[in-house]
Coordinates of C-alpha atoms in Angstrom, one line a residue:
M257 CA 0.1 0.1 0.1
Q258 CA 3.0 2.3 0.6
M259 CA 4.3 1.8 -2.8
A260 CA 0.7 2.8 -4.2
K261 CA 0.7 5.8 -2.3
I262 CA 3.9 6.9 -3.4
V263 CA 2.7 6.6 -7.1
Q264 CA -0.7 8.0 -6.3
K265 CA -1.9 10.9 -8.5
P266 CA -3.8 13.9 -7.4
K267 CA -7.6 13.2 -7.8
Q268 CA -7.0 9.4 -7.6
S269 CA -9.8 7.6 -5.5
K270 CA -9.0 5.4 -2.6
E271 CA -10.5 2.4 -4.7
Q272 CA -8.0 3.0 -7.5
T273 CA -5.3 3.3 -5.1
K274 CA -6.2 0.0 -3.6
L275 CA -6.3 -1.5 -7.1
I276 CA -2.8 -0.3 -7.9
A277 CA -1.5 -1.7 -4.5
Q278 CA -3.1 -5.1 -5.4
G279 CA -1.5 -4.9 -8.9
I280 CA 1.9 -4.3 -7.3
Q281 CA 1.3 -7.1 -4.7
K282 CA 0.5 -9.4 -7.5
G283 CA 3.5 -8.3 -9.5
I284 CA 5.9 -8.9 -6.5
E285 CA 4.4 -12.3 -5.9
E286 CA 4.6 -13.4 -9.5
Y287 CA 8.5 -12.2 -9.5
K288 CA 9.1 -14.1 -6.4
K289 CA 7.3 -17.2 -7.9
R290 CA 9.4 -16.9 -11.0
H291 CA 12.6 -16.4 -8.9
K292 CA 11.8 -19.3 -6.9
E293 CA 11.0 -21.5 -10.1
K294 CA 14.3 -20.4 -11.6
S295 CA 16.2 -21.1 -8.5
R296 CA 14.9 -24.5 -8.1
S297 CA 15.7 -25.1 -11.9
L298 CA 19.3 -24.0 -11.3
D299 CA 19.7 -26.1 -8.3
K300 CA 18.3 -29.4 -10.4
Q301 CA 20.8 -28.5 -13.0
K302 CA 23.6 -28.0 -10.4
K303 CA 22.8 -31.4 -8.7
Q304 CA 22.7 -33.1 -12.2
L305 CA 26.0 -32.1 -13.1
Q306 CA 27.5 -33.0 -9.7
K307 CA 25.8 -36.4 -10.2
D308 CA 27.4 -36.7 -13.8
L309 CA 30.9 -35.7 -12.5
S310 CA 30.6 -38.2 -9.5
V311 CA 29.7 -41.1 -11.9
E312 CA 32.5 -40.2 -14.4
Q313 CA 35.4 -39.8 -11.8
P314 CA 35.3 -43.3 -10.5
E315 CA 35.7 -44.7 -14.0
Q316 CA 38.8 -42.6 -14.5
V317 CA 40.4 -43.8 -11.4
S318 CA 39.6 -47.4 -12.1
D319 CA 41.2 -47.1 -15.6
T320 CA 44.6 -46.0 -14.2
Q321 CA 46.8 -49.1 -13.2
I322 CA 49.0 -48.5 -10.2
I323 CA 52.4 -50.3 -10.9
Y324 CA 54.6 -51.0 -7.7
R325 CA 58.2 -51.3 -8.2
Q326 CA 60.6 -51.9 -5.5
S327 CA 63.8 -50.0 -5.4
K328 CA 66.8 -52.1 -5.9
L329 CA 68.7 -49.6 -3.6
G330 CA 67.0 -50.8 -0.6
W331 CA 67.8 -54.3 -1.0
L332 CA 71.5 -53.2 -1.8
L333 CA 71.8 -51.3 1.5
L334 CA 70.0 -54.2 3.4
G335 CA 72.8 -56.6 1.9
I336 CA 75.7 -54.3 2.6
S337 CA 74.4 -53.8 6.3
W338 CA 74.3 -57.6 6.7
V339 CA 77.9 -58.2 5.3
G340 CA 79.1 -55.4 7.5
F341 CA 77.5 -56.8 10.7
I342 CA 78.7 -60.3 9.9
S343 CA 82.1 -59.1 9.4
Y344 CA 82.1 -57.1 12.5
I345 CA 80.8 -60.1 14.5
G346 CA 83.7 -62.3 12.9
Y347 CA 86.4 -59.7 13.5
S348 CA 85.2 -59.2 17.2
M349 CA 85.4 -63.0 17.6
L350 CA 88.9 -63.4 16.2
S351 CA 90.2 -60.5 18.3
A352 CA 88.9 -62.0 21.4

């Protein structure tokens, strides 16, 4: 009603002002309704895109093959440490 009073012209009857207020109210309600529908539609599209992306991602992960290679350096260091340990024990037994 405030908006109708703002745009009210001189010599305008109260009934005309009420009709203008009702028209403004209907316009606002229609705008809100369209905005709500548009928002709902965008949410549905967003959910559909997320669903499509989540379906595609597992396929990409499953296509990649993971190959485990053991480093030869680790085995080499283990062998050297055992040889060193055995030679230390052997040398300490000979010295004693």
